[in-house]
Coordinates of C-alpha atoms in Angstrom, one line a residue:
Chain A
X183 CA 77.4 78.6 89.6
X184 CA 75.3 76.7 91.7
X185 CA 72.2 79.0 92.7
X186 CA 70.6 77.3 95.1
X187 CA 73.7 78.8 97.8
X188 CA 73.6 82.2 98.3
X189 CA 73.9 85.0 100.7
X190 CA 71.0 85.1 103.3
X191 CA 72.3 87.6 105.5
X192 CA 74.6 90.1 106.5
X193 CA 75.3 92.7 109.0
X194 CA 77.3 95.1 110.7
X195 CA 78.8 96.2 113.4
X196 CA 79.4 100.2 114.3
X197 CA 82.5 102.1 113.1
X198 CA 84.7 103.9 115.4
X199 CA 87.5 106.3 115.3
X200 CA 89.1 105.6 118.1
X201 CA 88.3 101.7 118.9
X202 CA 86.2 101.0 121.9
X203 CA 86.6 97.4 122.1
X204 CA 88.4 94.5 121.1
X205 CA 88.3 93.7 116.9
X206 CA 86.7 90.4 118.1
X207 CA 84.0 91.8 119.5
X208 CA 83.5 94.3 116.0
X209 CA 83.3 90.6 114.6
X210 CA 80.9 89.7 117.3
X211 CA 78.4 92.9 116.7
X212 CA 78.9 91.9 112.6
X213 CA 77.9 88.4 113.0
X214 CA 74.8 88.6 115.5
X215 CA 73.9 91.5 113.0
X216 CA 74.2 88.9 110.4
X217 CA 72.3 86.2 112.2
X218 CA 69.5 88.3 112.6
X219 CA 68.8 89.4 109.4
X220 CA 68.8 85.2 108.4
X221 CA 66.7 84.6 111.5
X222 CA 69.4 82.1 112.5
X223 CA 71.0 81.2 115.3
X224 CA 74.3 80.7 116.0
X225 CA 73.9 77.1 116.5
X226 CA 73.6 76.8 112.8
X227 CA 76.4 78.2 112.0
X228 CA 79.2 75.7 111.0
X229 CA 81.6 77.7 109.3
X230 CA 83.6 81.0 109.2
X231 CA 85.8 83.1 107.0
X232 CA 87.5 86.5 108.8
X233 CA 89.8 89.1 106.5
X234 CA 91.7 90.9 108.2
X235 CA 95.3 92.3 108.6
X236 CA 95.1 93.5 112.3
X237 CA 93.8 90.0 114.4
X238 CA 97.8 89.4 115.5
X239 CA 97.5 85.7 116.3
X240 CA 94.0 85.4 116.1
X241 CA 91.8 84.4 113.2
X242 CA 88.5 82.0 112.5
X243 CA 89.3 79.4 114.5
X244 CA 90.0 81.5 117.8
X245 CA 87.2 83.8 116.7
X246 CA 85.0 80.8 117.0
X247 CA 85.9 79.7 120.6
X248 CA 85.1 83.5 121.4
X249 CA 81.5 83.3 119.4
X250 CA 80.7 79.8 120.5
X251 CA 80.4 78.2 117.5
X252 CA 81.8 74.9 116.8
X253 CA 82.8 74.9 113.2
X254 CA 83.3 72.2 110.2
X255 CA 85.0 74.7 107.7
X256 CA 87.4 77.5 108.8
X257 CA 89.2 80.3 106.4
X258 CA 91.3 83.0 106.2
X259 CA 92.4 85.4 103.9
X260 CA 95.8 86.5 102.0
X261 CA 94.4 88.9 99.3
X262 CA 94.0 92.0 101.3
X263 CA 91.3 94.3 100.6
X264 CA 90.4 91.6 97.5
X265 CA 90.0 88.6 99.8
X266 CA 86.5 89.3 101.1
X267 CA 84.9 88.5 97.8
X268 CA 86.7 85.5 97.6
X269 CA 86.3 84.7 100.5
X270 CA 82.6 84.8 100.0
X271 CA 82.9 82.5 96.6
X272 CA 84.9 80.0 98.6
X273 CA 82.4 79.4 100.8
X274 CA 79.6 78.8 98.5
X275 CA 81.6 76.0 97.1
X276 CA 82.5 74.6 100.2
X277 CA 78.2 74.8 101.1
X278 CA 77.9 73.9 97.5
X279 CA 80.3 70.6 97.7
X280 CA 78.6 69.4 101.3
X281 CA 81.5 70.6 103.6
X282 CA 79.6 73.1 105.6
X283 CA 76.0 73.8 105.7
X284 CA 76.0 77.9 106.7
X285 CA 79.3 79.9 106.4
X286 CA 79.9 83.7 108.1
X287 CA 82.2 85.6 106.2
X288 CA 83.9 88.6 107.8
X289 CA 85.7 91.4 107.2
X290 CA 87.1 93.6 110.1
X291 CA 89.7 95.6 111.4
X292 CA 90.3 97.7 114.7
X293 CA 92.7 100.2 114.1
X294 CA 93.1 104.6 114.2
X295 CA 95.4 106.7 112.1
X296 CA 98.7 106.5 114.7
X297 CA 97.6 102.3 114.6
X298 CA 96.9 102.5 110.7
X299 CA 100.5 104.5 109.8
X300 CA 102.3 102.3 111.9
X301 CA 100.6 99.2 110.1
X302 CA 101.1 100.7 106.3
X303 CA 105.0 100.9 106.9
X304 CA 105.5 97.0 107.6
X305 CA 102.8 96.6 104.8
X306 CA 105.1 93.4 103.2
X307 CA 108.5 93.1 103.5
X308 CA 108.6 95.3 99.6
X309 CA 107.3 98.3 101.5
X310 CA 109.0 98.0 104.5
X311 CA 112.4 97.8 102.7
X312 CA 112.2 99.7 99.7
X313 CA 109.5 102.1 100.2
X314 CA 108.2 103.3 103.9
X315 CA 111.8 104.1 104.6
X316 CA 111.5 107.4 102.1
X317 CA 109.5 108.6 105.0
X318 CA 106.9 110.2 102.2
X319 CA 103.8 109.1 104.6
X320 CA 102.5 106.0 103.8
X321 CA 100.2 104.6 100.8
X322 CA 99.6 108.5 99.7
X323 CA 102.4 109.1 97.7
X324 CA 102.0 105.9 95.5
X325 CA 98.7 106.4 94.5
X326 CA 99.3 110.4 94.3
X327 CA 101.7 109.1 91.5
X328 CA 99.2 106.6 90.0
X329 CA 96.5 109.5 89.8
X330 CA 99.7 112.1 87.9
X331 CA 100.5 109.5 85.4
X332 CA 96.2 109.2 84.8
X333 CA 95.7 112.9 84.4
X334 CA 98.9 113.7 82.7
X335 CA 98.2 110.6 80.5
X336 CA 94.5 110.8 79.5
X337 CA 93.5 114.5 80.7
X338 CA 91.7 113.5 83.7
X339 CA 91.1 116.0 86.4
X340 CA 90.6 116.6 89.8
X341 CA 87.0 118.1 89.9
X342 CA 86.2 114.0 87.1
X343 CA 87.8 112.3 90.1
X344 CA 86.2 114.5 92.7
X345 CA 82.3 113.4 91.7
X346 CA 82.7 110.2 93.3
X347 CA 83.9 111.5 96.8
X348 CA 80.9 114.0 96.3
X349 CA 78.6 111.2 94.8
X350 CA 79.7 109.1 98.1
X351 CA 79.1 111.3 100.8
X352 CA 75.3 111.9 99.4
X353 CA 75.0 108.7 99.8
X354 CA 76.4 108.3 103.1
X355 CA 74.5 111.7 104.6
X356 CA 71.8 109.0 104.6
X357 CA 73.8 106.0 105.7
X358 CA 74.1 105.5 109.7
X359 CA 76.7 103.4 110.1
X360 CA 78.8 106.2 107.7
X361 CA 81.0 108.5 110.3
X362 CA 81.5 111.0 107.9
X363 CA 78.3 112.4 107.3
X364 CA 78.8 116.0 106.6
X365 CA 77.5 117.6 103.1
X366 CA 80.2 117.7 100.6
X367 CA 80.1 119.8 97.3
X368 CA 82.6 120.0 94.4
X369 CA 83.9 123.3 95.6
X370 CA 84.6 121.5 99.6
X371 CA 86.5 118.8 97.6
X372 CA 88.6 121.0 95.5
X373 CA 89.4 123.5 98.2
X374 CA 90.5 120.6 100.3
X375 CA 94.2 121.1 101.9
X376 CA 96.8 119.1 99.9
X377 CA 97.9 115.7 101.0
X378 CA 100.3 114.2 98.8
X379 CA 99.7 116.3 95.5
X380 CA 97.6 115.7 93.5
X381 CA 95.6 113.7 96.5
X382 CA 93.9 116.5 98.7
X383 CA 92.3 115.9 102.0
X384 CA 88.8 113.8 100.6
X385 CA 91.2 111.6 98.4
X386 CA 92.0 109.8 101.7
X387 CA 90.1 107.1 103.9
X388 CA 90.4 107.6 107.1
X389 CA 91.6 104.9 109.4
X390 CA 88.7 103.7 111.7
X391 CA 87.4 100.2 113.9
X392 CA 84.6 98.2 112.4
X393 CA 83.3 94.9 110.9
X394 CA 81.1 93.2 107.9
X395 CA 79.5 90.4 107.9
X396 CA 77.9 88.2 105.1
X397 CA 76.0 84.6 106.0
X398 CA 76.1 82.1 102.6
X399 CA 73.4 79.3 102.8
X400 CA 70.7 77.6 101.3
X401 CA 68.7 80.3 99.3
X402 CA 65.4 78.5 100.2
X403 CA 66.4 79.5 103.7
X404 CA 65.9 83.2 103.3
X405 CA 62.4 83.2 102.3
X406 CA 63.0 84.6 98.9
X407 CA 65.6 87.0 100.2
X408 CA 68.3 85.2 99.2
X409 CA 71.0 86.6 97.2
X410 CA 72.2 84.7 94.2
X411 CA 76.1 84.7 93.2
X412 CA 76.4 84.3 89.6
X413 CA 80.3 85.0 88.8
X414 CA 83.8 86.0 90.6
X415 CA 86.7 86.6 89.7
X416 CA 90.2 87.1 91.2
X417 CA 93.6 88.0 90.0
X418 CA 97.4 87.9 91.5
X419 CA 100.2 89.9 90.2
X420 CA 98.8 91.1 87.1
X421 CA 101.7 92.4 84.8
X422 CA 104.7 91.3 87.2
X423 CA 107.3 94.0 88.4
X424 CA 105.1 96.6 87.0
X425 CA 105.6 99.8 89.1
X426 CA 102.7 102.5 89.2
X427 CA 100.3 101.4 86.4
X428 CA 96.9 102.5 85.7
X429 CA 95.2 99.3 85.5
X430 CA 95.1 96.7 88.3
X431 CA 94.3 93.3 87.3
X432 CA 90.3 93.2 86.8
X433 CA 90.3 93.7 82.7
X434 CA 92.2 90.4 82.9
X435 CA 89.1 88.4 84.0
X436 CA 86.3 90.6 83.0
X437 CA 85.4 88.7 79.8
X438 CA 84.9 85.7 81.6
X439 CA 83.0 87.4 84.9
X440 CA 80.2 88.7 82.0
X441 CA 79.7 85.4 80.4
X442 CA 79.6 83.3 83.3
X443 CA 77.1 85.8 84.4
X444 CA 75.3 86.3 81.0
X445 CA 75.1 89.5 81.3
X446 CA 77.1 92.8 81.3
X447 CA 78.6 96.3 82.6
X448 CA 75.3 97.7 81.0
X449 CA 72.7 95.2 83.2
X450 CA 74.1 96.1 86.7
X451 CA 71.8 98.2 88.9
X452 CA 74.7 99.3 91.6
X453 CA 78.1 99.5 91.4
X454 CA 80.2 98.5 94.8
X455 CA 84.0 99.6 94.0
X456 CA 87.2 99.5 96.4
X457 CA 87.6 103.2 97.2
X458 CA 90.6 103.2 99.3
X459 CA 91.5 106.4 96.9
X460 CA 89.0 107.3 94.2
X461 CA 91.4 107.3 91.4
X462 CA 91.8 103.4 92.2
X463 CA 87.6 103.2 92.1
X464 CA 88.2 105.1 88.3
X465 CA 90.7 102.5 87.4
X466 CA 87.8 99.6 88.5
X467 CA 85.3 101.5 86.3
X468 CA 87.7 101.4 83.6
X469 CA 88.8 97.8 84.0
X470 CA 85.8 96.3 84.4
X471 CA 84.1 97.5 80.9
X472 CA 82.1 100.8 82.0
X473 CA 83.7 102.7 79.6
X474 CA 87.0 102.4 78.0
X475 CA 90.7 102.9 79.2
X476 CA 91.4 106.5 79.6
X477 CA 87.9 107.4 79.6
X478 CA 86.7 107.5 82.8
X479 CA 86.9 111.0 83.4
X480 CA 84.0 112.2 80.3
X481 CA 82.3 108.8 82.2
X482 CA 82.2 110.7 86.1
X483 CA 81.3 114.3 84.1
X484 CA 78.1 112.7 82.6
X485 CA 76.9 110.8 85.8
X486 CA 75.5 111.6 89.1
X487 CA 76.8 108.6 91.6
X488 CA 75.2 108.9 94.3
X489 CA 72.3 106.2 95.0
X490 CA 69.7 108.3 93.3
X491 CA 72.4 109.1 90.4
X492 CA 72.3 107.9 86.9
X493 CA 75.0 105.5 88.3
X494 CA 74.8 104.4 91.4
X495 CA 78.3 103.9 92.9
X496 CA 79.1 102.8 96.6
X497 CA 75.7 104.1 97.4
X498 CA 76.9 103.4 101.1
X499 CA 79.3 105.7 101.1
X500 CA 82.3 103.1 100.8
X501 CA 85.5 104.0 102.7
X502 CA 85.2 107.2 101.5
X503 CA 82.6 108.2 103.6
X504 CA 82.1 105.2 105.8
X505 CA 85.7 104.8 106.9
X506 CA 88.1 102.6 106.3
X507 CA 88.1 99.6 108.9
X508 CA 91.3 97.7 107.4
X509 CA 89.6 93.9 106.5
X510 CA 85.8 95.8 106.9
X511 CA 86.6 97.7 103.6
X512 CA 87.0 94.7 101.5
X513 CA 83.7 93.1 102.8
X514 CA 81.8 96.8 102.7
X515 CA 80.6 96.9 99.1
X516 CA 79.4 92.9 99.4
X517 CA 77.2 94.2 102.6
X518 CA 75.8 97.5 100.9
X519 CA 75.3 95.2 98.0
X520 CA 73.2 92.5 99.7
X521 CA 71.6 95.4 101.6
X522 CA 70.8 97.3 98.0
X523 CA 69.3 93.8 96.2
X524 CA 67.5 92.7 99.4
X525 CA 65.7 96.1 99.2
X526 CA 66.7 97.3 102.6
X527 CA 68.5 100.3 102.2
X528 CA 66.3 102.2 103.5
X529 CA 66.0 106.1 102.4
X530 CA 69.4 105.0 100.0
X531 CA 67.9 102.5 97.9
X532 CA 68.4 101.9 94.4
X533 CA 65.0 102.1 92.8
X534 CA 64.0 98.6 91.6
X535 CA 68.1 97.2 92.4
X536 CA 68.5 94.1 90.9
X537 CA 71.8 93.3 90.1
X538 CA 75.1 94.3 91.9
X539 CA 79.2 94.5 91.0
X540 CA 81.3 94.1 93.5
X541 CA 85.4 94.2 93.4
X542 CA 88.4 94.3 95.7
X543 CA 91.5 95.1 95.9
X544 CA 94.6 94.9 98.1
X545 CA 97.9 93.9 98.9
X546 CA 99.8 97.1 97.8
X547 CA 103.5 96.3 97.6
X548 CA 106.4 97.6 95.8
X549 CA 104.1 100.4 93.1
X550 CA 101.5 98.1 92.5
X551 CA 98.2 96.6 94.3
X552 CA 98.8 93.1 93.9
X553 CA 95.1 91.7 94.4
X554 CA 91.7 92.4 92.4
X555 CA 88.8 90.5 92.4
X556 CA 85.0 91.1 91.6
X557 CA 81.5 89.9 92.0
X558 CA 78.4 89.7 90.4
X559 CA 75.5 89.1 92.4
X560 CA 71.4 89.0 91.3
X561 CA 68.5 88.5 93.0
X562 CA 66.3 85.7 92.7
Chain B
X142 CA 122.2 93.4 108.7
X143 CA 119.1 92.5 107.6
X144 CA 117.7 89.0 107.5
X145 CA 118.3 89.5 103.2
X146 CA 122.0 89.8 101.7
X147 CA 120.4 91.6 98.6
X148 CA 118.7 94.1 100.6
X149 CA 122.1 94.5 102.6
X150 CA 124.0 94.7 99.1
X151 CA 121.4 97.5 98.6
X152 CA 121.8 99.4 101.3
X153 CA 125.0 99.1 101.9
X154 CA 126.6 100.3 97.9
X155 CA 124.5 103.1 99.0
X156 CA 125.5 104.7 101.8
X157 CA 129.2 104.0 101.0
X158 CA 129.8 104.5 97.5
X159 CA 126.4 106.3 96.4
X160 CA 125.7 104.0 93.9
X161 CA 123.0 102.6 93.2
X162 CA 122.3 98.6 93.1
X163 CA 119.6 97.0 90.6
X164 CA 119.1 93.8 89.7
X165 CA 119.8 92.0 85.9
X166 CA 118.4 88.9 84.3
X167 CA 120.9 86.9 82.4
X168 CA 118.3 85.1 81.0
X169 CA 116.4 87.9 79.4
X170 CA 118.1 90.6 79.9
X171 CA 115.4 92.6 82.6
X172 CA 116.3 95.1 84.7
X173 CA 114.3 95.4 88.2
X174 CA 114.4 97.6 91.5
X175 CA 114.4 96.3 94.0
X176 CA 116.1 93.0 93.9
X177 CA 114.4 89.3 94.3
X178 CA 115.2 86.1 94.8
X179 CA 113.8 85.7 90.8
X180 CA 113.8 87.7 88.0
X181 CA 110.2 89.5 88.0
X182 CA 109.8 89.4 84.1
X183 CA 110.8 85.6 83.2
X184 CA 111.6 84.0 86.6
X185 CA 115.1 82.4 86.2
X186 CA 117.3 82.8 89.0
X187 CA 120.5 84.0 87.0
X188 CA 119.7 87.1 88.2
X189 CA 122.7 89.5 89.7
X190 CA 123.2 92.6 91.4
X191 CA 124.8 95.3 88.8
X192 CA 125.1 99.6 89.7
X193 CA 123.1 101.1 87.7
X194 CA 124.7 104.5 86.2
X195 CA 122.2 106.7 88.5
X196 CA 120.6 108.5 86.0
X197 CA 117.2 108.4 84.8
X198 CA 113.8 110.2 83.5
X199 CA 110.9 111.3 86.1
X200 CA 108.0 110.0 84.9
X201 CA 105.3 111.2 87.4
X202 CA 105.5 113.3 90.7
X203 CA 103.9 113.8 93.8
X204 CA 104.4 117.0 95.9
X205 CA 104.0 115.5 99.7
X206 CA 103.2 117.9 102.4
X207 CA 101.1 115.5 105.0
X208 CA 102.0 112.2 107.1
X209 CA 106.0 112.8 106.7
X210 CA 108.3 111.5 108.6
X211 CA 108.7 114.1 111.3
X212 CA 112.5 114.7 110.5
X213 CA 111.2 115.7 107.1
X214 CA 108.1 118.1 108.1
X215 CA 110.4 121.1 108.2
X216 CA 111.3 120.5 104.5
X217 CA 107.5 119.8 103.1
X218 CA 106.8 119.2 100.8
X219 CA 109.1 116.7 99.6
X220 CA 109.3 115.5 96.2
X221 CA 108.7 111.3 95.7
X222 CA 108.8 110.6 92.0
X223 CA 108.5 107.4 89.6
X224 CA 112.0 107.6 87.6
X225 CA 112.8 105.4 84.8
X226 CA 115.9 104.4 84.9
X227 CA 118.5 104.4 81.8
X228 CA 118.8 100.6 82.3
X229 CA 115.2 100.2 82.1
X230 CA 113.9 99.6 85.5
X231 CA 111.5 101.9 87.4
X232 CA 111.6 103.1 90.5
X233 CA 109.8 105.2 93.4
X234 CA 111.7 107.8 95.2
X235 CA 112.8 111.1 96.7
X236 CA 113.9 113.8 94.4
X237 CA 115.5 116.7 96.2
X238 CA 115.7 120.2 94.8
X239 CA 115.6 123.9 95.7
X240 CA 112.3 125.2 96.9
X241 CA 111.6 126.9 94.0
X242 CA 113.0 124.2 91.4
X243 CA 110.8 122.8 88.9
X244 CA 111.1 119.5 89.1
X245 CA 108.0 117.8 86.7
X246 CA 107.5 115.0 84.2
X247 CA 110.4 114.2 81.4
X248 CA 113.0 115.8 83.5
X249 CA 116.6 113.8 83.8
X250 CA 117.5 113.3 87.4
X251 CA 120.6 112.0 88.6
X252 CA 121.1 109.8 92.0
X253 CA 122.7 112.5 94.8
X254 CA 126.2 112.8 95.0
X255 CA 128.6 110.2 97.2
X256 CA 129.2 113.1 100.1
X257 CA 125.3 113.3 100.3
X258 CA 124.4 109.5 100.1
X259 CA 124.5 108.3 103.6
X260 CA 122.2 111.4 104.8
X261 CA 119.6 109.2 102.5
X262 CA 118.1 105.9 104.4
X263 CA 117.6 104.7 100.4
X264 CA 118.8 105.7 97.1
X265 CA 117.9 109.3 96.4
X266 CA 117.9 111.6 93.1
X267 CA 118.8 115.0 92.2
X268 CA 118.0 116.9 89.1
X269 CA 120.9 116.4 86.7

């Protein structure tokens, strides 16, 4: 890929429980965050990118009449909780190929839990029809019966699964933004009242208002900052009509996400995984090479993940812990990334963070995610 | 009536006859729940509806006690299982037993009887 794009800011805004304002305006906060952070104004902006599943009838193009910017290159996207990353490669290529000289990419979504059950039942027209009516309470039950088939398949438990709720919420003790910030040990996790079984209380995001913003631009702009995009991948109905597999698309491009990068599982510094439950963050472990199929549970037992661990995994807190914004949670690992490699995490940073993995995924339909998609990202 | 016939065909063989509608390939011989406008597995469109014979394997299960429906909370936790079907296919849904029934992995379930269809909004299974 063409280094001399990359990401030279990014920003975001704060997360609510109960929205205070208008999603644009979470979009608003994101991207001035963003601007700052490139020194830029938004007068050089001239293109934008939003993800999101809760704008109605709005999207870039009305966002930019409410930001003031007057655009050359305007996105959307239709991957879900996977279209933030691509999202973010499509506009280095459009910077790359001369059709837009610095691009906003946000993710965002203003929603609570009454907003966020209503939203889950009219997911697709799949849901709707065949699933929602059940009345078995929304996206729980299909990945309660994705995390059965794991344990009862490869032995997996729930105190494996349960280190990277715990790992998370270390993290996020010492993240801000995060709204769920109380300590968390093994025993809080397992004691946890049930949900959907075996899902239990800190298996689930909870549905909150937010926004993420990354800025893609010449690297030379960002004074060294700049973060270098190396390899993405994305992937669309992997394994067609399957219904609750344990693997979600990612090993399909893996192979070809290494070698474009050059590198491997083994190089990354910090690992930025879509937590909407954290047996779907095992199945990214697994899928993208950082231990084998079926193994991730000896994997969790023999790391600490928070950002001081021996693997550091959404060292933010992901959704987990930050909350999960609808569109914002695809875009949250990308941020925490940028924020890890640029060396501005603050009291969470990865010691001497040089290289980042980021994935996505979304569009849940009929007993499948349909959407996955990854990042690599390296500093200069 | 929906806006989709198959979804109507679905719904309909249901709560009338308690059967249960899936959809066949022709061309390769797939089964598939729910139905599509092309077969999931090889894409032709000789697909049809057929009734499945109702019976099928559990393969996983989920106890559900939070974010039910609130007609349902009195009954929590209810049972939503992947079933394999005989024909093939795989489904999600309700399985509905006694309290104290174990209902878990490898068991044969059977879709509800016709008297206690329409009390379902989808198709809904029973241990056998």
């Amino acid at each position: 890929m063409d280094d001399a794009v990359g990401i030279i800011g990014y920003g975001r805004s704060q997360y609510e429980r109960k929205p205070g304002q208008g999603e644009l305006d979470y979009v608003a906060d994101a991207v001035s965050a963003a601007l700052q952070s490139a020194g830029l104004q938004a007068r050089d902006i001239d293109g934008l990118a939003i993800s999101s599943t809760t704008l109605g009838g709005d999207n870039a193009v009305t966002a930019a009449e409410r930001l003031g910017i007057a655009l050359r290159w305007a996105r959307g996207s239709v991957a879900g909780g996977a279209g933030a990353l691509v999202m973010a490669r499509d506009a280095h290529d459009a910077i790359a190929a001369g059709r837009a000289s610095h691009i906003l990419c946000v993710g965002s979504g203003r929603q609570d839990g009454a907003s966020f059950r209503d939203r889950v039942s009219r997911f697709n027209r799949a849901v709707g029809d065949y699933l929602a009516p059940h009345g078995c309470g929304g996206m729980n039950g299909l990945f309660a019966l994705i995390q059965a088939k794991h344990m009862a398949r490869y032995g997996t438990t729930r105190a494996q699964l349960g280190r990277i709720a715990v790992g998370q919420r270390a993290s996020a003790m010492r993240n801000p933004a995060a709204l769920l910030r109380d300590a968390m040990t093994l025993d809080d996790y397992l004691a946890a009242p049930p949900i959907a079984e075996p899902l239990h209380l800190f298996d689930c995001v909870m549905p909150c208002s937010g926004a993420e913003a990354v800025l893609l631009g010449p690297r030379d702009r960002a004074g060294g900052r700049g973060i270098a995009i190396r390899a993405t991948g994305e992937r669309y109905n992997h394994r067609p009509a399957e219904v609750v597999p344990l693997e979600g698309g990612w090993a399909a491009f893996r192979d070809d996400l290494y070698d474009a990068a050059g590198w491997g599982p083994d190089a990354v510094d910090c690992v930025q995984v879509y937590d909407d439950y954290p047996i779907m963050a095992a199945i990214q472990l697994e899928d993208l090479g950082f231990c084998a199929k079926g193994e991730v549970g000896p994997f969790l037992a023999g790391h600490e993940l928070s950002f001081a661990g021996s693997f550091p995994l959404n060292t933010g807190g992901g959704q987990l812990s930050v909350g999960q914004a609808g569109g914002a949670g695809g875009m949250l690992g990308l941020v925490e990334a940028v924020q890890q490699l640029r060396g501005e995490a603050g009291e969470r940073q990865v010691a001497n963070a040089r290289r980042a993995l980021v994935s996505g995924y979304g569009m849940v339909a009929y007993g499948h995610g349909l959407a996955a998609s990854a990042l690599l990202l390296e500093t200069a | 009536m929906s806006d989709d016939p198959r979804l109507d065909a679905v719904l309909l063989a249901w709560r009338e006859r308690g059967e249960l509608l899936i959809q066949h390939c022709a061309n390769c011989g797939a089964t598939a729940y729910y139905p599509r406008p092309r077969c999931p597995a090889c894409a032709s469109a000789d697909v049809a509806l057929i009734a499945a014979s109702g019976l099928g394997e559990v393969v996983g299960l989920s106890r559900v006690h939070r974010g039910l429906d609130p007609a349902l909370a009195a009954e929590a936790p209810v049972l939503l299982a992947e079933i394999r079907l005989d024909e093939g296919a795989t489904l999600i849904a309700r399985v509905v037993a006694e309290r104290d029934e174990p209902v878990g992995p490898g068991m044969r379930v059977a879709t509800l009887p016709k008297d206690r269809a329409a009390d379902f909004p989808l198709p809904s299974f029973a241990p056998a």
